[in-house]
PDB file of N, CA and C in Angstrom:
ATOM      1  N   MET P   1       0.875  -1.246   0.023  1.00  0.00           N
ATOM      2  CA  MET P   1      -0.046   0.031   0.028  1.00  0.00           C
ATOM      3  C   MET P   1       0.921   1.290   0.039  1.00  0.00           C
ATOM      4  N   ILE P   2       0.453   2.210  -0.807  1.00  0.00           N
ATOM      5  CA  ILE P   2       1.248   3.485  -0.852  1.00  0.00           C
ATOM      6  C   ILE P   2       0.614   4.483   0.043  1.00  0.00           C
ATOM      7  N   GLN P   3       1.391   5.094   0.719  1.00  0.00           N
ATOM      8  CA  GLN P   3       0.858   6.184   1.594  1.00  0.00           C
ATOM      9  C   GLN P   3       1.278   7.521   1.059  1.00  0.00           C
ATOM     10  N   ILE P   4       0.475   8.595   1.160  1.00  0.00           N
ATOM     11  CA  ILE P   4       0.712   9.909   0.633  1.00  0.00           C
ATOM     12  C   ILE P   4       0.232  10.896   1.740  1.00  0.00           C
ATOM     13  N   ASN P   5       1.037  11.934   1.915  1.00  0.00           N
ATOM     14  CA  ASN P   5       0.639  12.859   2.942  1.00  0.00           C
ATOM     15  C   ASN P   5      -0.640  13.654   2.584  1.00  0.00           C
ATOM     16  N   GLU P   6      -1.343  14.161   3.535  1.00  0.00           N
ATOM     17  CA  GLU P   6      -2.634  14.739   3.232  1.00  0.00           C
ATOM     18  C   GLU P   6      -2.508  15.944   2.335  1.00  0.00           C
ATOM     19  N   GLU P   7      -1.509  16.826   2.495  1.00  0.00           N
ATOM     20  CA  GLU P   7      -1.489  17.960   1.668  1.00  0.00           C
ATOM     21  C   GLU P   7      -1.324  17.553   0.122  1.00  0.00           C
ATOM     22  N   LYS P   8      -0.426  16.554  -0.055  1.00  0.00           N
ATOM     23  CA  LYS P   8      -0.194  16.057  -1.454  1.00  0.00           C
ATOM     24  C   LYS P   8      -1.471  15.385  -1.995  1.00  0.00           C
ATOM     25  N   PHE P   9      -2.172  14.728  -1.132  1.00  0.00           N
ATOM     26  CA  PHE P   9      -3.477  14.058  -1.626  1.00  0.00           C
ATOM     27  C   PHE P   9      -4.434  15.111  -2.016  1.00  0.00           C
ATOM     28  N   TYR P  10      -4.583  16.138  -1.248  1.00  0.00           N
ATOM     29  CA  TYR P  10      -5.552  17.219  -1.616  1.00  0.00           C
ATOM     30  C   TYR P  10      -5.095  17.969  -2.811  1.00  0.00           C
ATOM     31  N   THR P  11      -3.799  18.108  -2.969  1.00  0.00           N
ATOM     32  CA  THR P  11      -3.287  18.794  -4.210  1.00  0.00           C
ATOM     33  C   THR P  11      -3.710  18.046  -5.406  1.00  0.00           C
ATOM     34  N   LEU P  12      -3.409  16.682  -5.354  1.00  0.00           N
ATOM     35  CA  LEU P  12      -3.906  15.789  -6.524  1.00  0.00           C
ATOM     36  C   LEU P  12      -5.333  15.825  -6.750  1.00  0.00           C
ATOM     37  N   LEU P  13      -6.142  15.795  -5.698  1.00  0.00           N
ATOM     38  CA  LEU P  13      -7.557  15.835  -5.736  1.00  0.00           C
ATOM     39  C   LEU P  13      -8.021  17.109  -6.403  1.00  0.00           C
ATOM     40  N   LYS P  14      -7.488  18.256  -6.014  1.00  0.00           N
ATOM     41  CA  LYS P  14      -7.835  19.623  -6.634  1.00  0.00           C
ATOM     42  C   LYS P  14      -7.385  19.630  -8.100  1.00  0.00           C
ATOM     43  N   PHE P  15      -6.261  19.144  -8.382  1.00  0.00           N
ATOM     44  CA  PHE P  15      -5.776  19.099  -9.782  1.00  0.00           C
ATOM     45  C   PHE P  15      -6.822  18.236 -10.612  1.00  0.00           C
ATOM     46  N   PHE P  16      -7.156  17.019  -9.996  1.00  0.00           N
ATOM     47  CA  PHE P  16      -8.039  16.127 -10.734  1.00  0.00           C
ATOM     48  C   PHE P  16      -9.346  16.741 -10.960  1.00  0.00           C
ATOM     49  N   PHE P  17      -9.902  17.544  -9.908  1.00  0.00           N
ATOM     50  CA  PHE P  17     -11.199  18.288 -10.199  1.00  0.00           C
ATOM     51  C   PHE P  17     -11.040  19.293 -11.254  1.00  0.00           C
ATOM     52  N   SER P  18     -10.028  20.077 -11.283  1.00  0.00           N
ATOM     53  CA  SER P  18      -9.729  21.202 -12.199  1.00  0.00           C
ATOM     54  C   SER P  18      -9.666  20.576 -13.619  1.00  0.00           C
ATOM     55  N   GLN P  19      -8.969  19.507 -13.716  1.00  0.00           N
ATOM     56  CA  GLN P  19      -8.867  18.804 -15.087  1.00  0.00           C
ATOM     57  C   GLN P  19     -10.173  18.323 -15.680  1.00  0.00           C
ATOM     58  N   PHE P  20     -10.860  17.604 -14.851  1.00  0.00           N
ATOM     59  CA  PHE P  20     -12.066  16.936 -15.325  1.00  0.00           C
ATOM     60  C   PHE P  20     -13.275  17.822 -15.288  1.00  0.00           C
ATOM     61  N   PHE P  21     -13.428  18.486 -14.087  1.00  0.00           N
ATOM     62  CA  PHE P  21     -14.779  19.266 -13.905  1.00  0.00           C
ATOM     63  C   PHE P  21     -14.679  20.649 -14.604  1.00  0.00           C
ATOM     64  N   CYS P  22     -13.571  21.098 -14.899  1.00  0.00           N
ATOM     65  CA  CYS P  22     -13.458  22.456 -15.439  1.00  0.00           C
ATOM     66  C   CYS P  22     -12.940  22.353 -16.931  1.00  0.00           C
ATOM     67  N   ASP P  23     -11.732  22.026 -17.046  1.00  0.00           N
ATOM     68  CA  ASP P  23     -11.056  22.038 -18.392  1.00  0.00           C
ATOM     69  C   ASP P  23     -11.777  21.028 -19.339  1.00  0.00           C
ATOM     70  N   ASP P  24     -11.659  19.747 -18.989  1.00  0.00           N
ATOM     71  CA  ASP P  24     -12.236  18.742 -19.932  1.00  0.00           C
ATOM     72  C   ASP P  24     -13.757  18.831 -20.086  1.00  0.00           C
ATOM     73  N   LEU P  25     -14.468  19.191 -19.084  1.00  0.00           N
ATOM     74  CA  LEU P  25     -15.869  19.354 -19.200  1.00  0.00           C
ATOM     75  C   LEU P  25     -16.242  20.430 -20.199  1.00  0.00           C
ATOM     76  N   GLU P  26     -15.430  21.604 -20.051  1.00  0.00           N
ATOM     77  CA  GLU P  26     -15.711  22.750 -20.950  1.00  0.00           C
ATOM     78  C   GLU P  26     -15.382  22.243 -22.435  1.00  0.00           C
ATOM     79  N   LYS P  27     -14.330  21.624 -22.679  1.00  0.00           N
ATOM     80  CA  LYS P  27     -13.939  21.132 -23.958  1.00  0.00           C
ATOM     81  C   LYS P  27     -14.994  20.211 -24.560  1.00  0.00           C
ATOM     82  N   ALA P  28     -15.523  19.262 -23.682  1.00  0.00           N
ATOM     83  CA  ALA P  28     -16.536  18.335 -24.173  1.00  0.00           C
ATOM     84  C   ALA P  28     -17.883  19.082 -24.546  1.00  0.00           C
ATOM     85  N   ILE P  29     -18.199  20.144 -23.783  1.00  0.00           N
ATOM     86  CA  ILE P  29     -19.347  20.907 -24.091  1.00  0.00           C
ATOM     87  C   ILE P  29     -19.261  21.673 -25.389  1.00  0.00           C
ATOM     88  N   GLU P  30     -18.121  22.241 -25.578  1.00  0.00           N
ATOM     89  CA  GLU P  30     -17.932  23.003 -26.840  1.00  0.00           C
ATOM     90  C   GLU P  30     -17.478  22.157 -28.107  1.00  0.00           C
ATOM     91  N   ASP P  31     -17.304  20.883 -27.866  1.00  0.00           N
ATOM     92  CA  ASP P  31     -16.865  19.967 -28.916  1.00  0.00           C
ATOM     93  C   ASP P  31     -17.995  19.594 -29.868  1.00  0.00           C
ATOM     94  N   GLU P  32     -18.045  20.227 -30.951  1.00  0.00           N
ATOM     95  CA  GLU P  32     -19.127  19.878 -31.966  1.00  0.00           C
ATOM     96  C   GLU P  32     -18.766  18.780 -32.824  1.00  0.00           C
ATOM     97  N   ASN P  33     -17.433  18.490 -33.050  1.00  0.00           N
ATOM     98  CA  ASN P  33     -16.902  17.374 -33.930  1.00  0.00           C
ATOM     99  C   ASN P  33     -16.661  16.094 -33.201  1.00  0.00           C
ATOM    100  N   GLU P  34     -17.151  16.020 -31.916  1.00  0.00           N
ATOM    101  CA  GLU P  34     -16.894  14.802 -31.125  1.00  0.00           C
ATOM    102  C   GLU P  34     -15.531  14.248 -31.147  1.00  0.00           C
ATOM    103  N   GLU P  35     -14.542  15.173 -30.908  1.00  0.00           N
ATOM    104  CA  GLU P  35     -13.201  14.759 -30.825  1.00  0.00           C
ATOM    105  C   GLU P  35     -12.745  14.511 -29.389  1.00  0.00           C
ATOM    106  N   VAL P  36     -13.516  15.000 -28.427  1.00  0.00           N
ATOM    107  CA  VAL P  36     -13.191  14.797 -26.921  1.00  0.00           C
ATOM    108  C   VAL P  36     -13.975  13.673 -26.537  1.00  0.00           C
ATOM    109  N   SER P  37     -13.259  12.850 -25.862  1.00  0.00           N
ATOM    110  CA  SER P  37     -13.875  11.546 -25.212  1.00  0.00           C
ATOM    111  C   SER P  37     -14.774  11.879 -24.070  1.00  0.00           C
ATOM    112  N   VAL P  38     -16.019  11.705 -24.212  1.00  0.00           N
ATOM    113  CA  VAL P  38     -16.913  11.842 -23.096  1.00  0.00           C
ATOM    114  C   VAL P  38     -16.877  10.631 -22.145  1.00  0.00           C
ATOM    115  N   VAL P  39     -16.544   9.475 -22.659  1.00  0.00           N
ATOM    116  CA  VAL P  39     -16.375   8.242 -21.856  1.00  0.00           C
ATOM    117  C   VAL P  39     -15.229   8.556 -20.859  1.00  0.00           C
ATOM    118  N   THR P  40     -14.060   9.021 -21.366  1.00  0.00           N
ATOM    119  CA  THR P  40     -12.909   9.423 -20.427  1.00  0.00           C
ATOM    120  C   THR P  40     -13.355  10.459 -19.484  1.00  0.00           C
ATOM    121  N   LEU P  41     -14.046  11.395 -19.846  1.00  0.00           N
ATOM    122  CA  LEU P  41     -14.516  12.540 -19.018  1.00  0.00           C
ATOM    123  C   LEU P  41     -15.467  11.990 -17.947  1.00  0.00           C
ATOM    124  N   PHE P  42     -16.454  11.254 -18.308  1.00  0.00           N
ATOM    125  CA  PHE P  42     -17.410  10.739 -17.260  1.00  0.00           C
ATOM    126  C   PHE P  42     -16.699   9.797 -16.352  1.00  0.00           C
ATOM    127  N   LYS P  43     -15.875   8.835 -16.897  1.00  0.00           N
ATOM    128  CA  LYS P  43     -15.114   7.942 -16.055  1.00  0.00           C
ATOM    129  C   LYS P  43     -14.277   8.624 -14.957  1.00  0.00           C
ATOM    130  N   GLY P  44     -13.569   9.692 -15.466  1.00  0.00           N
ATOM    131  CA  GLY P  44     -12.733  10.453 -14.567  1.00  0.00           C
ATOM    132  C   GLY P  44     -13.569  11.196 -13.529  1.00  0.00           C
ATOM    133  N   MET P  45     -14.702  11.764 -13.925  1.00  0.00           N
ATOM    134  CA  MET P  45     -15.540  12.417 -12.963  1.00  0.00           C
ATOM    135  C   MET P  45     -16.151  11.473 -11.936  1.00  0.00           C
ATOM    136  N   GLU P  46     -16.547  10.219 -12.424  1.00  0.00           N
ATOM    137  CA  GLU P  46     -17.015   9.198 -11.527  1.00  0.00           C
ATOM    138  C   GLU P  46     -15.926   8.728 -10.577  1.00  0.00           C
ATOM    139  N   PHE P  47     -14.742   8.627 -11.005  1.00  0.00           N
ATOM    140  CA  PHE P  47     -13.675   8.312 -10.059  1.00  0.00           C
ATOM    141  C   PHE P  47     -13.416   9.364  -9.041  1.00  0.00           C
ATOM    142  N   PHE P  48     -13.502  10.666  -9.428  1.00  0.00           N
ATOM    143  CA  PHE P  48     -13.471  11.759  -8.391  1.00  0.00           C
ATOM    144  C   PHE P  48     -14.559  11.581  -7.366  1.00  0.00           C
ATOM    145  N   PHE P  49     -15.744  11.342  -7.792  1.00  0.00           N
ATOM    146  CA  PHE P  49     -16.896  11.137  -6.876  1.00  0.00           C
ATOM    147  C   PHE P  49     -16.648   9.974  -5.932  1.00  0.00           C
ATOM    148  N   ASP P  50     -16.119   8.840  -6.458  1.00  0.00           N
ATOM    149  CA  ASP P  50     -15.720   7.674  -5.667  1.00  0.00           C
ATOM    150  C   ASP P  50     -14.680   8.061  -4.544  1.00  0.00           C
ATOM    151  N   LEU P  51     -13.634   8.841  -4.997  1.00  0.00           N
ATOM    152  CA  LEU P  51     -12.639   9.326  -4.019  1.00  0.00           C
ATOM    153  C   LEU P  51     -13.185  10.076  -2.927  1.00  0.00           C
ATOM    154  N   VAL P  52     -13.957  11.214  -3.185  1.00  0.00           N
ATOM    155  CA  VAL P  52     -14.496  12.042  -2.157  1.00  0.00           C
ATOM    156  C   VAL P  52     -15.462  11.286  -1.209  1.00  0.00           C
ATOM    157  N   LYS P  53     -16.103  10.310  -1.811  1.00  0.00           N
ATOM    158  CA  LYS P  53     -16.986   9.502  -0.895  1.00  0.00           C
ATOM    159  C   LYS P  53     -16.192   8.609  -0.072  1.00  0.00           C
ATOM    160  N   GLU P  54     -15.205   7.895  -0.658  1.00  0.00           N
ATOM    161  CA  GLU P  54     -14.395   6.938   0.175  1.00  0.00           C
ATOM    162  C   GLU P  54     -13.604   7.619   1.179  1.00  0.00           C
ATOM    163  N   TYR P  55     -13.208   8.856   0.955  1.00  0.00           N
ATOM    164  CA  TYR P  55     -12.426   9.542   1.994  1.00  0.00           C
ATOM    165  C   TYR P  55     -13.199  10.522   2.795  1.00  0.00           C
ATOM    166  N   ASN P  56     -14.548  10.460   2.747  1.00  0.00           N
ATOM    167  CA  ASN P  56     -15.428  11.366   3.487  1.00  0.00           C
ATOM    168  C   ASN P  56     -15.019  12.891   3.186  1.00  0.00           C
ATOM    169  N   ILE P  57     -14.835  13.287   2.045  1.00  0.00           N
ATOM    170  CA  ILE P  57     -14.401  14.690   1.692  1.00  0.00           C
ATOM    171  C   ILE P  57     -15.771  15.334   1.305  1.00  0.00           C
ATOM    172  N   ASP P  58     -15.965  16.471   1.896  1.00  0.00           N
ATOM    173  CA  ASP P  58     -17.220  17.248   1.647  1.00  0.00           C
ATOM    174  C   ASP P  58     -17.227  17.822   0.292  1.00  0.00           C
ATOM    175  N   PHE P  59     -18.131  17.363  -0.598  1.00  0.00           N
ATOM    176  CA  PHE P  59     -18.325  17.923  -1.944  1.00  0.00           C
ATOM    177  C   PHE P  59     -19.744  18.025  -2.170  1.00  0.00           C
ATOM    178  N   PRO P  60     -20.305  19.136  -2.613  1.00  0.00           N
ATOM    179  CA  PRO P  60     -21.666  19.462  -2.594  1.00  0.00           C
ATOM    180  C   PRO P  60     -22.557  18.639  -3.643  1.00  0.00           C
ATOM    181  N   TYR P  61     -21.839  17.864  -4.458  1.00  0.00           N
ATOM    182  CA  TYR P  61     -22.620  17.073  -5.504  1.00  0.00           C
ATOM    183  C   TYR P  61     -22.230  15.616  -5.434  1.00  0.00           C
ATOM    184  N   SER P  62     -23.153  14.774  -5.797  1.00  0.00           N
ATOM    185  CA  SER P  62     -22.878  13.327  -5.656  1.00  0.00           C
ATOM    186  C   SER P  62     -22.963  12.651  -7.069  1.00  0.00           C
ATOM    187  N   THR P  63     -23.373  13.330  -8.141  1.00  0.00           N
ATOM    188  CA  THR P  63     -23.422  12.694  -9.463  1.00  0.00           C
ATOM    189  C   THR P  63     -23.003  13.776 -10.469  1.00  0.00           C
ATOM    190  N   ILE P  64     -22.654  13.149 -11.583  1.00  0.00           N
ATOM    191  CA  ILE P  64     -22.212  14.098 -12.735  1.00  0.00           C
ATOM    192  C   ILE P  64     -23.410  14.920 -13.150  1.00  0.00           C
ATOM    193  N   ARG P  65     -24.595  14.309 -13.232  1.00  0.00           N
ATOM    194  CA  ARG P  65     -25.795  15.070 -13.670  1.00  0.00           C
ATOM    195  C   ARG P  65     -26.074  16.186 -12.658  1.00  0.00           C
ATOM    196  N   GLU P  66     -26.086  15.885 -11.368  1.00  0.00           N
ATOM    197  CA  GLU P  66     -26.347  16.967 -10.389  1.00  0.00           C
ATOM    198  C   GLU P  66     -25.342  18.077 -10.531  1.00  0.00           C
ATOM    199  N   TYR P  67     -24.077  17.715 -10.674  1.00  0.00           N
ATOM    200  CA  TYR P  67     -23.036  18.791 -10.761  1.00  0.00           C
ATOM    201  C   TYR P  67     -23.275  19.769 -12.098  1.00  0.00           C
ATOM    202  N   ILE P  68     -23.554  19.078 -13.235  1.00  0.00           N
ATOM    203  CA  ILE P  68     -23.722  19.860 -14.450  1.00  0.00           C
ATOM    204  C   ILE P  68     -25.040  20.710 -14.445  1.00  0.00           C
ATOM    205  N   ILE P  69     -26.131  20.082 -13.823  1.00  0.00           N
ATOM    206  CA  ILE P  69     -27.380  20.825 -13.775  1.00  0.00           C
ATOM    207  C   ILE P  69     -27.278  22.048 -12.893  1.00  0.00           C
ATOM    208  N   ASN P  70     -26.529  21.915 -11.796  1.00  0.00           N
ATOM    209  CA  ASN P  70     -26.314  23.012 -10.814  1.00  0.00           C
ATOM    210  C   ASN P  70     -25.192  23.970 -11.268  1.00  0.00           C
ATOM    211  N   THR P  71     -24.434  23.698 -12.139  1.00  0.00           N
ATOM    212  CA  THR P  71     -23.258  24.532 -12.537  1.00  0.00           C
ATOM    213  C   THR P  71     -23.677  25.386 -13.729  1.00  0.00           C
ATOM    214  N   TYR P  72     -24.400  24.868 -14.658  1.00  0.00           N
ATOM    215  CA  TYR P  72     -24.776  25.605 -15.940  1.00  0.00           C
ATOM    216  C   TYR P  72     -26.234  26.076 -15.926  1.00  0.00           C
ATOM    217  N   SER P  73     -26.459  27.252 -16.421  1.00  0.00           N
ATOM    218  CA  SER P  73     -27.810  27.751 -16.561  1.00  0.00           C
ATOM    219  C   SER P  73     -28.764  26.773 -17.320  1.00  0.00           C
ATOM    220  N   ASP P  74     -28.113  26.198 -18.441  1.00  0.00           N
ATOM    221  CA  ASP P  74     -28.921  25.241 -19.235  1.00  0.00           C
ATOM    222  C   ASP P  74     -28.367  23.881 -18.921  1.00  0.00           C
ATOM    223  N   GLY P  75     -28.183  23.507 -17.756  1.00  0.00           N
ATOM    224  CA  GLY P  75     -27.507  22.272 -17.242  1.00  0.00           C
ATOM    225  C   GLY P  75     -28.154  21.030 -17.664  1.00  0.00           C
ATOM    226  N   GLU P  76     -29.545  21.045 -17.620  1.00  0.00           N
ATOM    227  CA  GLU P  76     -30.242  19.801 -18.128  1.00  0.00           C
ATOM    228  C   GLU P  76     -29.858  19.426 -19.543  1.00  0.00           C
ATOM    229  N   SER P  77     -30.062  20.430 -20.336  1.00  0.00           N
ATOM    230  CA  SER P  77     -29.724  20.307 -21.800  1.00  0.00           C
ATOM    231  C   SER P  77     -28.156  19.927 -22.031  1.00  0.00           C
ATOM    232  N   VAL P  78     -27.261  20.557 -21.345  1.00  0.00           N
ATOM    233  CA  VAL P  78     -25.867  20.210 -21.319  1.00  0.00           C
ATOM    234  C   VAL P  78     -25.673  18.688 -21.072  1.00  0.00           C
ATOM    235  N   TYR P  79     -26.196  18.371 -19.916  1.00  0.00           N
ATOM    236  CA  TYR P  79     -26.115  16.952 -19.427  1.00  0.00           C
ATOM    237  C   TYR P  79     -26.633  15.976 -20.450  1.00  0.00           C
ATOM    238  N   GLU P  80     -27.763  16.283 -20.937  1.00  0.00           N
ATOM    239  CA  GLU P  80     -28.530  15.315 -21.873  1.00  0.00           C
ATOM    240  C   GLU P  80     -27.609  15.185 -23.167  1.00  0.00           C
ATOM    241  N   LYS P  81     -27.071  16.346 -23.741  1.00  0.00           N
ATOM    242  CA  LYS P  81     -26.227  16.171 -24.940  1.00  0.00           C
ATOM    243  C   LYS P  81     -24.898  15.298 -24.635  1.00  0.00           C
ATOM    244  N   LEU P  82     -24.363  15.588 -23.387  1.00  0.00           N
ATOM    245  CA  LEU P  82     -23.082  14.860 -23.042  1.00  0.00           C
ATOM    246  C   LEU P  82     -23.432  13.292 -22.890  1.00  0.00           C
ATOM    247  N   ALA P  83     -24.560  13.086 -22.176  1.00  0.00           N
ATOM    248  CA  ALA P  83     -24.993  11.732 -21.922  1.00  0.00           C
ATOM    249  C   ALA P  83     -25.230  10.992 -23.162  1.00  0.00           C
ATOM    250  N   GLU P  84     -25.700  11.667 -24.238  1.00  0.00           N
ATOM    251  CA  GLU P  84     -26.105  11.106 -25.447  1.00  0.00           C
ATOM    252  C   GLU P  84     -24.750  10.744 -26.180  1.00  0.00           C
ATOM    253  N   LYS P  85     -23.831  11.707 -26.093  1.00  0.00           N
ATOM    254  CA  LYS P  85     -22.434  11.331 -26.705  1.00  0.00           C
ATOM    255  C   LYS P  85     -21.805  10.174 -26.017  1.00  0.00           C
ATOM    256  N   TYR P  86     -21.996  10.211 -24.748  1.00  0.00           N
ATOM    257  CA  TYR P  86     -21.454   9.075 -23.904  1.00  0.00           C
ATOM    258  C   TYR P  86     -21.942   7.730 -24.303  1.00  0.00           C
ATOM    259  N   HIS P  87     -23.278   7.584 -24.486  1.00  0.00           N
ATOM    260  CA  HIS P  87     -23.797   6.376 -24.814  1.00  0.00           C
ATOM    261  C   HIS P  87     -23.359   5.917 -26.320  1.00  0.00           C
ATOM    262  N   ARG P  88     -23.346   6.884 -27.179  1.00  0.00           N
ATOM    263  CA  ARG P  88     -22.843   6.608 -28.581  1.00  0.00           C
ATOM    264  C   ARG P  88     -21.407   6.102 -28.492  1.00  0.00           C
ATOM    265  N   GLU P  89     -20.600   6.829 -27.680  1.00  0.00           N
ATOM    266  CA  GLU P  89     -19.105   6.530 -27.735  1.00  0.00           C
ATOM    267  C   GLU P  89     -18.801   5.247 -26.914  1.00  0.00           C
ATOM    268  N   ILE P  90     -19.600   4.897 -25.914  1.00  0.00           N
ATOM    269  CA  ILE P  90     -19.384   3.612 -25.099  1.00  0.00           C
ATOM    270  C   ILE P  90     -19.550   2.391 -25.923  1.00  0.00           C
ATOM    271  N   GLU P  91     -20.450   2.535 -26.932  1.00  0.00           N
ATOM    272  CA  GLU P  91     -20.672   1.347 -27.827  1.00  0.00           C
ATOM    273  C   GLU P  91     -19.395   0.938 -28.581  1.00  0.00           C
ATOM    274  N   ILE P  92     -18.513   1.879 -28.840  1.00  0.00           N
ATOM    275  CA  ILE P  92     -17.305   1.532 -29.601  1.00  0.00           C
ATOM    276  C   ILE P  92     -16.118   1.444 -28.681  1.00  0.00           C
ATOM    277  N   TYR P  93     -16.298   1.775 -27.461  1.00  0.00           N
ATOM    278  CA  TYR P  93     -15.093   1.803 -26.491  1.00  0.00           C
ATOM    279  C   TYR P  93     -14.773   0.434 -26.142  1.00  0.00           C
ATOM    280  N   GLN P  94     -13.608  -0.018 -26.203  1.00  0.00           N
ATOM    281  CA  GLN P  94     -13.168  -1.347 -25.917  1.00  0.00           C
ATOM    282  C   GLN P  94     -13.466  -1.718 -24.440  1.00  0.00           C
ATOM    283  N   PRO P  95     -12.910  -1.068 -23.513  1.00  0.00           N
ATOM    284  CA  PRO P  95     -13.078  -1.555 -22.161  1.00  0.00           C
ATOM    285  C   PRO P  95     -14.325  -0.994 -21.488  1.00  0.00           C
ATOM    286  N   LYS P  96     -15.503  -1.281 -22.050  1.00  0.00           N
ATOM    287  CA  LYS P  96     -16.784  -0.795 -21.563  1.00  0.00           C
ATOM    288  C   LYS P  96     -17.028  -0.915 -20.135  1.00  0.00           C
ATOM    289  N   ASP P  97     -16.758  -2.193 -19.581  1.00  0.00           N
ATOM    290  CA  ASP P  97     -17.150  -2.443 -18.139  1.00  0.00           C
ATOM    291  C   ASP P  97     -15.929  -2.203 -17.239  1.00  0.00           C
ATOM    292  N   LYS P  98     -14.897  -1.539 -17.690  1.00  0.00           N
ATOM    293  CA  LYS P  98     -13.779  -1.340 -16.764  1.00  0.00           C
ATOM    294  C   LYS P  98     -13.962   0.057 -16.110  1.00  0.00           C
ATOM    295  N   SER P  99     -13.416   0.132 -14.829  1.00  0.00           N
ATOM    296  CA  SER P  99     -13.401   1.282 -14.080  1.00  0.00           C
ATOM    297  C   SER P  99     -12.332   2.245 -14.556  1.00  0.00           C
ATOM    298  N   PHE P 100     -12.279   3.508 -14.077  1.00  0.00           N
ATOM    299  CA  PHE P 100     -11.281   4.509 -14.489  1.00  0.00           C
ATOM    300  C   PHE P 100      -9.876   3.873 -14.100  1.00  0.00           C
ATOM    301  N   GLU P 101      -9.793   3.331 -12.884  1.00  0.00           N
ATOM    302  CA  GLU P 101      -8.565   2.802 -12.412  1.00  0.00           C
ATOM    303  C   GLU P 101      -8.098   1.674 -13.332  1.00  0.00           C
ATOM    304  N   GLU P 102      -8.896   0.751 -13.715  1.00  0.00           N
ATOM    305  CA  GLU P 102      -8.567  -0.351 -14.609  1.00  0.00           C
ATOM    306  C   GLU P 102      -8.064   0.223 -15.999  1.00  0.00           C
ATOM    307  N   ILE P 103      -8.653   1.281 -16.436  1.00  0.00           N
ATOM    308  CA  ILE P 103      -8.342   1.735 -17.814  1.00  0.00           C
ATOM    309  C   ILE P 103      -7.025   2.507 -17.711  1.00  0.00           C
ATOM    310  N   PHE P 104      -6.884   3.423 -16.680  1.00  0.00           N
ATOM    311  CA  PHE P 104      -5.774   4.369 -16.644  1.00  0.00           C
ATOM    312  C   PHE P 104      -4.783   4.073 -15.508  1.00  0.00           C
ATOM    313  N   GLY P 105      -4.987   3.027 -14.719  1.00  0.00           N
ATOM    314  CA  GLY P 105      -4.195   2.771 -13.636  1.00  0.00           C
ATOM    315  C   GLY P 105      -2.825   2.105 -13.690  1.00  0.00           C
ATOM    316  N   ASP P 106      -2.519   1.830 -14.977  1.00  0.00           N
ATOM    317  CA  ASP P 106      -1.199   1.174 -15.273  1.00  0.00           C
ATOM    318  C   ASP P 106      -0.096   2.151 -14.879  1.00  0.00           C
ATOM    319  N   THR P 107       0.934   1.626 -14.142  1.00  0.00           N
ATOM    320  CA  THR P 107       1.979   2.437 -13.678  1.00  0.00           C
ATOM    321  C   THR P 107       3.098   2.696 -14.667  1.00  0.00           C
ATOM    322  N   GLN P 108       3.064   2.047 -15.808  1.00  0.00           N
ATOM    323  CA  GLN P 108       4.019   2.252 -16.847  1.00  0.00           C
ATOM    324  C   GLN P 108       3.711   3.445 -17.601  1.00  0.00           C
ATOM    325  N   PHE P 109       4.592   4.399 -17.575  1.00  0.00           N
ATOM    326  CA  PHE P 109       4.434   5.710 -18.226  1.00  0.00           C
ATOM    327  C   PHE P 109       4.901   5.882 -19.556  1.00  0.00           C
ATOM    328  N   ILE P 110       5.523   4.875 -20.132  1.00  0.00           N
ATOM    329  CA  ILE P 110       5.980   4.967 -21.538  1.00  0.00           C
ATOM    330  C   ILE P 110       5.177   4.019 -22.433  1.00  0.00           C
TER     331      ILE P 110
END
């Protein structure tokens, strides 16, 4: 088991939030050519939700849908469009049933 100090853990968690909930989410919303992977986005967001739940970290939302609906003025429409892209993309995505950790957790960086 790997141990990480609390400050470093929270730094990674904040970076993870910034990457998936801000940068990648905005890119996916603006992506009209479907070049951004919504499967990767949603899997990363689900992983974040799992972490905050597992470590009892206070986060005001518990689902992707809830976050998007409460963050964007047209949140329901935004979520529906992304969910539709997700369902189309997951059909061709090879590791459909794998978790974020199983897909991206390989420690080989090359």
